[in-house]
Tab-separated table of C-alpha atoms in Angstrom:
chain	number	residue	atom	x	y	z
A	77	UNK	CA	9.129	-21.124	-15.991
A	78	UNK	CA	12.009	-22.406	-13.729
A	79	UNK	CA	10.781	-21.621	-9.728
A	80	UNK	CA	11.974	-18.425	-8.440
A	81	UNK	CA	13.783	-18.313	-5.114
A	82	UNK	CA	12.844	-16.817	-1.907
A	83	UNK	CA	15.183	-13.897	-0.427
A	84	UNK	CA	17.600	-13.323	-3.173
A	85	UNK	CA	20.880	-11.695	-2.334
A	86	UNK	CA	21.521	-9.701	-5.879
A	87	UNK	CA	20.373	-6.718	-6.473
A	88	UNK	CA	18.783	-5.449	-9.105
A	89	UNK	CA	21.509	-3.305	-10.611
A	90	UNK	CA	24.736	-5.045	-9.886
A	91	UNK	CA	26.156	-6.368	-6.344
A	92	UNK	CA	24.783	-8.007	-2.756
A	93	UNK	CA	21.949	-5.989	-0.705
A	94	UNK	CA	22.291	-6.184	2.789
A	95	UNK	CA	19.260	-4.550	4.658
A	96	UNK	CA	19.886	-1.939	7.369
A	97	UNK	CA	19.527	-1.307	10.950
A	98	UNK	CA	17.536	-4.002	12.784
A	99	UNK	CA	14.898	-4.723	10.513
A	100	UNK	CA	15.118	-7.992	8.009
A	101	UNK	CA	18.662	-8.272	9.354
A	102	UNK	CA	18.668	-11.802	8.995
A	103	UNK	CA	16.482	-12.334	6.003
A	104	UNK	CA	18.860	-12.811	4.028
A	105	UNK	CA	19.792	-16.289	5.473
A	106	UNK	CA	16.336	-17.539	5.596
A	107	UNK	CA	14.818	-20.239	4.166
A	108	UNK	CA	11.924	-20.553	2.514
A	109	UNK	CA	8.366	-20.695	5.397
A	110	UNK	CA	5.690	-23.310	4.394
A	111	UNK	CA	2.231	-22.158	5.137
A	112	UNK	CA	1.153	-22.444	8.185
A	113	UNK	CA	4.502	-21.624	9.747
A	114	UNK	CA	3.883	-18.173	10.777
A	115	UNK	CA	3.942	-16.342	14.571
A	116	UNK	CA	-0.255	-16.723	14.629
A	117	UNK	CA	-0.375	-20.305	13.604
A	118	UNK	CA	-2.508	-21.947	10.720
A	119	UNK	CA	-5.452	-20.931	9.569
A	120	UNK	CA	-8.928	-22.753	10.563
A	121	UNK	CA	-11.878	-23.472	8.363
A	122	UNK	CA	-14.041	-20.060	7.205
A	123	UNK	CA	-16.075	-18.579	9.657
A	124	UNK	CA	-19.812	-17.226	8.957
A	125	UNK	CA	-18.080	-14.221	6.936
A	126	UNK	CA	-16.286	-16.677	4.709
A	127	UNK	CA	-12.861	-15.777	6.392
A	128	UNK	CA	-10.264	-18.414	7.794
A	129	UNK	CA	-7.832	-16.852	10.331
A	130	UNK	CA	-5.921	-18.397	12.941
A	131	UNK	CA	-7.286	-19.763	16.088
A	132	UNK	CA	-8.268	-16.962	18.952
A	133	UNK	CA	-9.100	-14.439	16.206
A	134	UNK	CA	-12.778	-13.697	14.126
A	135	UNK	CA	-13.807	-11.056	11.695
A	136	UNK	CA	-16.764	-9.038	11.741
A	137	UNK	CA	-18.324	-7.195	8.319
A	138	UNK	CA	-18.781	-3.338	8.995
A	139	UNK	CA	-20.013	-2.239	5.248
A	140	UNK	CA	-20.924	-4.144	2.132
A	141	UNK	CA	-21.045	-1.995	-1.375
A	142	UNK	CA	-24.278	0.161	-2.107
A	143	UNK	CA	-25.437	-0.602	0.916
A	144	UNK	CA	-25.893	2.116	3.808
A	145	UNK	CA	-23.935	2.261	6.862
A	146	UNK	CA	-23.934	5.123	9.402
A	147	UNK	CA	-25.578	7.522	6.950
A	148	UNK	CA	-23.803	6.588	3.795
A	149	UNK	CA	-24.123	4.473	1.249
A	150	UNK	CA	-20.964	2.468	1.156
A	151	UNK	CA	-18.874	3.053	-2.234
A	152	UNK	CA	-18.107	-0.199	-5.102
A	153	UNK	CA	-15.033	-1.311	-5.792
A	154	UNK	CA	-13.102	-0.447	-2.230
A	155	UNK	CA	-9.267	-0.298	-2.725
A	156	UNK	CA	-6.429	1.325	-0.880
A	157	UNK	CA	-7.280	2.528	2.617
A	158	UNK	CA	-5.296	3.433	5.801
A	159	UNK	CA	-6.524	4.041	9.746
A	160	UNK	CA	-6.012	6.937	11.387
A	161	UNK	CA	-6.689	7.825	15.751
A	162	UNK	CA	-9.231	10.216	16.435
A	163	UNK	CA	-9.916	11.076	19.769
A	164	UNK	CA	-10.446	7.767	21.647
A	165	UNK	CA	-11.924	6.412	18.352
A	166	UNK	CA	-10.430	5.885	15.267
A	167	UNK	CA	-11.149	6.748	11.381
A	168	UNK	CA	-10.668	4.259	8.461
A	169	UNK	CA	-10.391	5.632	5.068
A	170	UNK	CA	-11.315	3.420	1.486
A	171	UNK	CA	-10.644	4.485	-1.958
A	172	UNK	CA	-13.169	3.525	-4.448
A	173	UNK	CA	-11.907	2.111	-7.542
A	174	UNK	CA	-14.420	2.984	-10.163
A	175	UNK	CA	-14.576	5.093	-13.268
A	176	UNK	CA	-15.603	8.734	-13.209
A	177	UNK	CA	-17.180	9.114	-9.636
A	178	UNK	CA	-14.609	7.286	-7.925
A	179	UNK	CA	-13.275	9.291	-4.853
A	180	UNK	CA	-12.912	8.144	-1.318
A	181	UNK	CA	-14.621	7.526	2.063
A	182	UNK	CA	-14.340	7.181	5.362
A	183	UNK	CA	-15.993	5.265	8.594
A	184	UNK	CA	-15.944	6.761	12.039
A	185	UNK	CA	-15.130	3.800	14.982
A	186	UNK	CA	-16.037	4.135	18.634
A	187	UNK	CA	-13.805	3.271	21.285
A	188	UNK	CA	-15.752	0.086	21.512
A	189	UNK	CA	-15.508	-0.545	17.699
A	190	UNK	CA	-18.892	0.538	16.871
A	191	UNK	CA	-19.803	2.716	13.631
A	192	UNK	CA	-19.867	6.338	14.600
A	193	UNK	CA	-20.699	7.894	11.249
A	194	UNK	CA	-19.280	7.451	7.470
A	195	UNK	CA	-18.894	10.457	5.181
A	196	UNK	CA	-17.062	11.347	1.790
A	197	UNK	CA	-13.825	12.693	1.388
A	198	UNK	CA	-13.365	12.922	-2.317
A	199	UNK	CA	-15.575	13.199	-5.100
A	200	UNK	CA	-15.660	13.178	-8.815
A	201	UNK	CA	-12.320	11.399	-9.842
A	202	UNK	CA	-11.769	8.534	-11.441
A	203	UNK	CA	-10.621	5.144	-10.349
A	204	UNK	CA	-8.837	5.992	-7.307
A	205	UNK	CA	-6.840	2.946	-6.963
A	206	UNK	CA	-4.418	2.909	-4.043
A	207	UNK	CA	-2.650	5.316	-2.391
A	208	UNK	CA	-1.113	6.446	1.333
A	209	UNK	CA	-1.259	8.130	4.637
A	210	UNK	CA	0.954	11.126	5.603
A	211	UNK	CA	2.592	12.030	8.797
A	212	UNK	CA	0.393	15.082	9.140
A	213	UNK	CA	-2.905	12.680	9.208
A	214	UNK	CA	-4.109	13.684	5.321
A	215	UNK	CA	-4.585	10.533	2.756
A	216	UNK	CA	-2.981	10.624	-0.790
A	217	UNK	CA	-5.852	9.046	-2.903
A	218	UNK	CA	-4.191	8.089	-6.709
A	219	UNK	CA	-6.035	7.822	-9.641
A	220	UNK	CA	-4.799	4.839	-11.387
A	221	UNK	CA	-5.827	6.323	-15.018
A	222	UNK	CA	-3.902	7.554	-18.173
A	223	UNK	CA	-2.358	10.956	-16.489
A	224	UNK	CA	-3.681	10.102	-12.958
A	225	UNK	CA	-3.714	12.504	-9.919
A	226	UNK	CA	-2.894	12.883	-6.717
A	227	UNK	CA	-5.346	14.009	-4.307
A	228	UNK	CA	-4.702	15.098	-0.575
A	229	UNK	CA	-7.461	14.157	1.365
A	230	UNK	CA	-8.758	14.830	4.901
A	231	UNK	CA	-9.599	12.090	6.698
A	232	UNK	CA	-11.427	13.669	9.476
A	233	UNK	CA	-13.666	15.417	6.588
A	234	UNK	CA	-13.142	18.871	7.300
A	235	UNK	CA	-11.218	20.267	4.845
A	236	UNK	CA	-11.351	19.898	0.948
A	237	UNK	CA	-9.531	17.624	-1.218
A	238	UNK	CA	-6.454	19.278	-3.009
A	239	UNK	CA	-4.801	17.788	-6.444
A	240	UNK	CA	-1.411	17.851	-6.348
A	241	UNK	CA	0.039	18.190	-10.126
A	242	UNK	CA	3.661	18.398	-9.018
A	243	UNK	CA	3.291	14.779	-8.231
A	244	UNK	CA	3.405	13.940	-11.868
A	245	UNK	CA	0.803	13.000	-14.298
A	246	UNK	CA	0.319	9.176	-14.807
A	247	UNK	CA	-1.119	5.976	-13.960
A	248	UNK	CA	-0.677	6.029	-10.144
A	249	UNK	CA	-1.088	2.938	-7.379
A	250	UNK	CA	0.582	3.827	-4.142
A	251	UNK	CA	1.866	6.509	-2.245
A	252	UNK	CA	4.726	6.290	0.581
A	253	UNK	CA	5.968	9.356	3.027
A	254	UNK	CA	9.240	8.565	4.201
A	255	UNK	CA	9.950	11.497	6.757
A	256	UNK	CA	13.498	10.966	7.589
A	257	UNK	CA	14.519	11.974	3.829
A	258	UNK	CA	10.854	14.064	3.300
A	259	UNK	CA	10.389	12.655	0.106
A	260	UNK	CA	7.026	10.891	-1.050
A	261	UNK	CA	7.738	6.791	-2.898
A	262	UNK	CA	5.004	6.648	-5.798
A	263	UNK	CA	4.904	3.689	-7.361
A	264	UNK	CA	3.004	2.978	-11.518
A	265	UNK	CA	1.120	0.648	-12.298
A	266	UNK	CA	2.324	-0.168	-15.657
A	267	UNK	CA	3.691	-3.095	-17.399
A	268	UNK	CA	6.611	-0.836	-18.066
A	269	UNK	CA	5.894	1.189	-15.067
A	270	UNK	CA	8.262	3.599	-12.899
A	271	UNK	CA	9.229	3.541	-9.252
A	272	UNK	CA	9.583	7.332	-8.340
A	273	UNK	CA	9.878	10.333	-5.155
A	274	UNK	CA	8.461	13.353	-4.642
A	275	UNK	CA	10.810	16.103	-3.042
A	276	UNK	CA	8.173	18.622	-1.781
A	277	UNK	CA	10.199	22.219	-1.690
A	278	UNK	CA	8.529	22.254	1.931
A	279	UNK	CA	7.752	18.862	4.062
A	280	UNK	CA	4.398	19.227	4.889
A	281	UNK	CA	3.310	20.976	1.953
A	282	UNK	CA	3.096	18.689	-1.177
A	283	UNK	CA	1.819	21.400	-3.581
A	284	UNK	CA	5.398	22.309	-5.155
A	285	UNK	CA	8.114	20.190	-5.484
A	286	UNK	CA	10.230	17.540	-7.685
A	287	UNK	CA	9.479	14.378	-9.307
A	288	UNK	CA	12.597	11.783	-9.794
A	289	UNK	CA	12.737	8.912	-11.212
A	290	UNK	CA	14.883	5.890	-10.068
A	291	UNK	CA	17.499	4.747	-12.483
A	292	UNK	CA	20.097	2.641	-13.399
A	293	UNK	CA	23.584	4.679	-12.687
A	294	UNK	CA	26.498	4.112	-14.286
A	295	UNK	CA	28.626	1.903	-11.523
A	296	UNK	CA	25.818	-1.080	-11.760
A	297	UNK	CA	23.787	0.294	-8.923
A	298	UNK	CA	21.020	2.974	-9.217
A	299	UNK	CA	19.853	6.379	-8.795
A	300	UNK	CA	17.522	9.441	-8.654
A	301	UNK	CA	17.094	11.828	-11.794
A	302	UNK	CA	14.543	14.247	-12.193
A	303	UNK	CA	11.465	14.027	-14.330
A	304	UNK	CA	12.009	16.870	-17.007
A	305	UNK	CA	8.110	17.268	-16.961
A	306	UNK	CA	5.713	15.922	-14.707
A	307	UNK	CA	2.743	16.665	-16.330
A	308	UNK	CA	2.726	14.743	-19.111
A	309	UNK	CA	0.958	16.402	-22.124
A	310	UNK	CA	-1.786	14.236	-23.588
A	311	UNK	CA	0.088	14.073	-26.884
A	312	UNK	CA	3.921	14.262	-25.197
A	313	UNK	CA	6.359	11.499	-24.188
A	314	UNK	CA	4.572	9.981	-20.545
A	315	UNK	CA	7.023	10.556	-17.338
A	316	UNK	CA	8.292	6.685	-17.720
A	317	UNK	CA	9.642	7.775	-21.146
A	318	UNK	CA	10.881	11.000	-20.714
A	319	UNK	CA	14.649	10.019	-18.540
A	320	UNK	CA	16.526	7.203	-20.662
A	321	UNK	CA	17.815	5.279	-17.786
A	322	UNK	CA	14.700	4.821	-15.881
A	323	UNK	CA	14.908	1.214	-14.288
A	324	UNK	CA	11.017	-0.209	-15.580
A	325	UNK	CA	8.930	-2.656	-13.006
A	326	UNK	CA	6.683	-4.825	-14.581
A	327	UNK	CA	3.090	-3.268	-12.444
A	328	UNK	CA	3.688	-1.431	-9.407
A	329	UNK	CA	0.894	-1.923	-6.930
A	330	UNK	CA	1.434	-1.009	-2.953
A	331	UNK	CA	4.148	0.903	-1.427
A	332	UNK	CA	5.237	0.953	2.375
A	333	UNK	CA	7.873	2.760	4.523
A	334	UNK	CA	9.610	1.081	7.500
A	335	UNK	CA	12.787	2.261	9.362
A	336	UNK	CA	14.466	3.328	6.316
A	337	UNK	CA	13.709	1.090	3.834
A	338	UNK	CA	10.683	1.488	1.143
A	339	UNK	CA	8.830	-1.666	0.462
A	340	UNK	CA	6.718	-2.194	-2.645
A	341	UNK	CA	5.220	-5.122	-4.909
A	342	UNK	CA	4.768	-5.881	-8.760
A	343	UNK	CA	2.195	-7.979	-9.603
A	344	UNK	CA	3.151	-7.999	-13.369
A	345	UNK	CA	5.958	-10.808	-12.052
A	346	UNK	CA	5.210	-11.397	-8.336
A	347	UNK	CA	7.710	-9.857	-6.264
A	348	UNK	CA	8.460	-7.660	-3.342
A	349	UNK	CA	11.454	-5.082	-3.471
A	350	UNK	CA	12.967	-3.313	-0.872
A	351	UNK	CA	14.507	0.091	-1.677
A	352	UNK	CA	17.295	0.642	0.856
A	353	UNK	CA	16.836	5.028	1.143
A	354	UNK	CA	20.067	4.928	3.495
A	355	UNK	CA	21.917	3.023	0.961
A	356	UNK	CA	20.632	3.983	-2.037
A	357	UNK	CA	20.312	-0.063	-3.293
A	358	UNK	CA	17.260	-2.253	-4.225
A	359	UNK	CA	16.780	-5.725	-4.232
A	360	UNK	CA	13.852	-8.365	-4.374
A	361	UNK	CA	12.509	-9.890	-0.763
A	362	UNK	CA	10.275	-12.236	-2.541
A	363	UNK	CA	10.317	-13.918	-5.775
A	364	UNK	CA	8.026	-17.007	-5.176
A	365	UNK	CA	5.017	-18.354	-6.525
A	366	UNK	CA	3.397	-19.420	-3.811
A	367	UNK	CA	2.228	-18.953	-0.755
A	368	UNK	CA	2.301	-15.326	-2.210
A	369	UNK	CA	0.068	-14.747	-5.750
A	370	UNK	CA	-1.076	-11.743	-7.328
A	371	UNK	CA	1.218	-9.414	-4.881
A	372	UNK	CA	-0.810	-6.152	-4.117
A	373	UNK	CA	-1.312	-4.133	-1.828
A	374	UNK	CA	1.179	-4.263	1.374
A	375	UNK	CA	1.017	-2.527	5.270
A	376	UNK	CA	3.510	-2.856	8.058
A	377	UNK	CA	3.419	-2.906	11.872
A	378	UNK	CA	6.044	-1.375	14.120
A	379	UNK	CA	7.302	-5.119	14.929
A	380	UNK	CA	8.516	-4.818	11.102
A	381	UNK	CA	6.184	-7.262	9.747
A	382	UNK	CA	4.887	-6.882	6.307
A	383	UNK	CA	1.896	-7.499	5.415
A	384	UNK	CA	0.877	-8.278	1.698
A	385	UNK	CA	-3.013	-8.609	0.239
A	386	UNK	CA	-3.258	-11.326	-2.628
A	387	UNK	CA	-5.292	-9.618	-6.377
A	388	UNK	CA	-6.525	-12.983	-7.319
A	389	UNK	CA	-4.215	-16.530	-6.160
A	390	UNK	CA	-5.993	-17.973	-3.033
A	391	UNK	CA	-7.485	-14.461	-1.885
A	392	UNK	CA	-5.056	-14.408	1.156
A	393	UNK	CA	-3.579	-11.733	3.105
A	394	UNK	CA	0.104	-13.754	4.130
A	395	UNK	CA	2.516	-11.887	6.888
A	396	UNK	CA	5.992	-11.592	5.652
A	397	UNK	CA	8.376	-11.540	8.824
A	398	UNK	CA	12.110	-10.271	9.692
A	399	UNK	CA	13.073	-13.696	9.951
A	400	UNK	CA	11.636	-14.112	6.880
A	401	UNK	CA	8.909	-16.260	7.240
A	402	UNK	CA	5.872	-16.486	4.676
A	403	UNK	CA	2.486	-17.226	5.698
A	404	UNK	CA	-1.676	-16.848	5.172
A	405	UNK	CA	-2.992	-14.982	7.909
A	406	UNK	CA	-6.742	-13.974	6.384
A	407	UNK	CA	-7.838	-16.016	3.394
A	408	UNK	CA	-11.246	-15.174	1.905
A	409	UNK	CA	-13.821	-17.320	0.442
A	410	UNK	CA	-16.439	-16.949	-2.233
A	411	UNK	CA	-14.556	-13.969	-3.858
A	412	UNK	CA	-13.195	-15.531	-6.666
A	413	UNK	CA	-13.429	-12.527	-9.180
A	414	UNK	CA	-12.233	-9.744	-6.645
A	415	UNK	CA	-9.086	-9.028	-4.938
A	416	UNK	CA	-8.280	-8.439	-1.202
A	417	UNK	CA	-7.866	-4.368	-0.821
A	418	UNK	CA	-7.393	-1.747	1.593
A	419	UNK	CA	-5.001	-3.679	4.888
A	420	UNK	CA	-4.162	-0.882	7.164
A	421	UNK	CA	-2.142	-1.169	10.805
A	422	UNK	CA	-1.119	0.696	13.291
A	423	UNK	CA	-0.208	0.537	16.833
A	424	UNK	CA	-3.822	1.332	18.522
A	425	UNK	CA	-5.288	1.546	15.266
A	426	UNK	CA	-6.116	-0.745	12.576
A	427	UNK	CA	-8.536	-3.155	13.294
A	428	UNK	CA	-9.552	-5.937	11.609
A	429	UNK	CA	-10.442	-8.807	13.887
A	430	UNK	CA	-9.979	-9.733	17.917
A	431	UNK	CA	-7.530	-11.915	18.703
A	432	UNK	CA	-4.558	-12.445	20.169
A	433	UNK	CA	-2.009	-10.866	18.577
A	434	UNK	CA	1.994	-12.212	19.775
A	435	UNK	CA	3.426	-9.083	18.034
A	436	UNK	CA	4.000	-5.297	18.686
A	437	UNK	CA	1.620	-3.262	15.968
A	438	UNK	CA	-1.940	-3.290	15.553
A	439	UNK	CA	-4.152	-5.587	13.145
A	440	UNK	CA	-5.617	-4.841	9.530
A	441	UNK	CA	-8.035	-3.449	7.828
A	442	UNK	CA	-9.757	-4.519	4.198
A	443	UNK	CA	-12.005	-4.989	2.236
A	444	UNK	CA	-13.364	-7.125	-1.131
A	445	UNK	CA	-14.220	-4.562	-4.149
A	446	UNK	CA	-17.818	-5.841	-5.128
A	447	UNK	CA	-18.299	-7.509	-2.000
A	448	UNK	CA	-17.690	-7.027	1.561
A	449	UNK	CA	-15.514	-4.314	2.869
A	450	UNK	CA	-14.330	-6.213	6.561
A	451	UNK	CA	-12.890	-4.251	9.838
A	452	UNK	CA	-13.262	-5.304	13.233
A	453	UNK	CA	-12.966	-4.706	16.562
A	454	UNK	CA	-9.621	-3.723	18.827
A	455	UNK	CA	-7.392	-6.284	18.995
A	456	UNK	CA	-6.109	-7.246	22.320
A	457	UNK	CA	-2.684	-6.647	21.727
């Protein structure tokens, strides 16, 4: 395979992609980043945990798989997850990526970082896979199965979890609220998989609504059409079937939205797109082999970094900056058959190690299915 470039221009219908407002203004022009490069320096060697990060920062392991911690037994197979405030605490919420009794849970942090409690939110699905926080504090857990669901979850644990059919039946990763158009980015994780939005007849409320499906349109570019029937009979033509233009991505994983633009990877050939929602255009941000392999899941801080967990390669979480720098900053050790899962941030928020962090928006969050789920304590940001 000839090596794919870094930051290219074309689009994926027809035309050039420039990105708007502020953020990734001048990606565009970058270069390519060797490791190493990026605004928190190289990594060192592993600490105790088995994690490298750069100097001033170190990791601590909150809960390990079938193994208690405050009051519950922590779930296998941890996937997507997402931090959310909670009085002078905070809670973190973990998807559980196993058949039949998958669901989702959620830890309790002190002020000082210390485990307050951990308690269920879902119960009884099936391989909740990714998925992704709304603006009014409820997590969208996705069942990444043959006619998948989305659930609406309550972090906080005090109300039960709704499925929301309207959201279209089928093999769901990752969820994205983008409130300036109130829609809801789902992405598929197929080989021949679908990027779509969810137009909720009331923001706020995601049990009625629209499914679309982005296509190719007609002038080169692309476009939203609507799903003729999201729910997919078992024996009936899937959602990625049913519109004849659909533009098909080759294993949609994570999905994040940032000032106007909706990020999301495909690990089926590597790369990072950018959906431009004031624009209407998409284009690939990466298309590299390395430092970035086995693109998954993917957060962002208010500074407009991205950050994007590794499913296999070197087990690395790598930044991915406006200026469009690539580079490690967690790499994990001894997890050769698992993938990194579950990186959350937010200003005040997501935790994952101290340290000194250069840049406006929190730390992150994750954990190792079948091994360690890691958090940490606040960051001194």
């Amino acid at each position: 395979m000839e090596r794919r470039t870094f930051l290219r221009s074309a689009s994926a219908g027809a035309g050039a992609v420039a990105f708007s407002g502020t953020l990734w203004q001048g990606a565009a022009a970058a270069g390519t980043a060797p490791a190493g490069a990026g605004p928190y320096g190289p990594l060192r060697a592993p600490d105790a945990n088995g994690v490298a990060l750069p100097e001033g920062f170190r990791s601590r392991v909150v809960a390990r798989s079938s193994l208690p911690v405050g009051g519950l037994r922590w779930h296998p197979a941890p996937d997507g997850g997402a931090c959310y405030p909670d009085g002078d605490g905070w809670v973190y919420v973990s998807n559980s990526e196993v058949p039949l009794v998958g669901g989702a849970s959620a830890i309790r942090f002190r002020a000082d970082g210390s485990v307050d409690r951990a308690y269920r939110i879902l119960e009884g699905t099936n391989l909740n896979c990714a998925g992704g926080a709304t603006p009014w504090r409820t997590w969208l857990s996705c069942e990444e199965i043959h006619r998948g669901r989305v659930f609406e979850t309550d972090p906080y644990g005090r109300r039960e979890a709704v499925a929301h059919h309207a959201m279209g039946r089928f093999k769901h990763e990752a969820a994205a609220c983008d409130p300036d158009r109130r829609v809801v980015y789902l992405t598929e994780d197929e080989s021949d998989g679908c990027f779509y939005r969810y137009v909720p007849q009331v923001w706020g409320d995601l049990s009625r609504g629209r499914l679309e499906v982005l296509c190719e349109s007609a002038g080169g570019g692309v476009e939203w059409r609507e799903v003729p029937d999201p729910s997919a009979p078992l024996f009936g033509r899937q959602t990625r079937r049913q519109v004849d233009t659909a533009r098909h991505f080759d294993g949609g994983e994570g999905c994040h939205y940032a000032h106007g633009v909706c990020w999301f990877t495909t690990k089926g050939d590597n790369r990072v797109w950018a959906y431009d929602a004031e624009r209407g255009e998409l284009s690939v941000v990466y298309d590299r082999d390395s430092p970035l392999d086995g693109v998954d899941n993917i957060t962002g801080t208010s500074a407009g970094d991205l950050y994007v967990a590794e499913d296999g390669g070197n087990m690395e979480i790598n930044v991915i900056t406006p200026e469009g720098v690539v580079a490690p900053v967690v790499r994990l050790d001894g997890h050769g058959d698992s993938e990194i899962t579950g990186p959350a941030s937010g200003s005040g928020t997501g935790r994952a190690s101290t340290g000194p962090f250069p840049r406006q928006g929190g730390a992150v969050a994750c954990g190792a299915p079948g091994a360690a789920g890691r958090a940490g304590d606040r960051p001194r940001v």
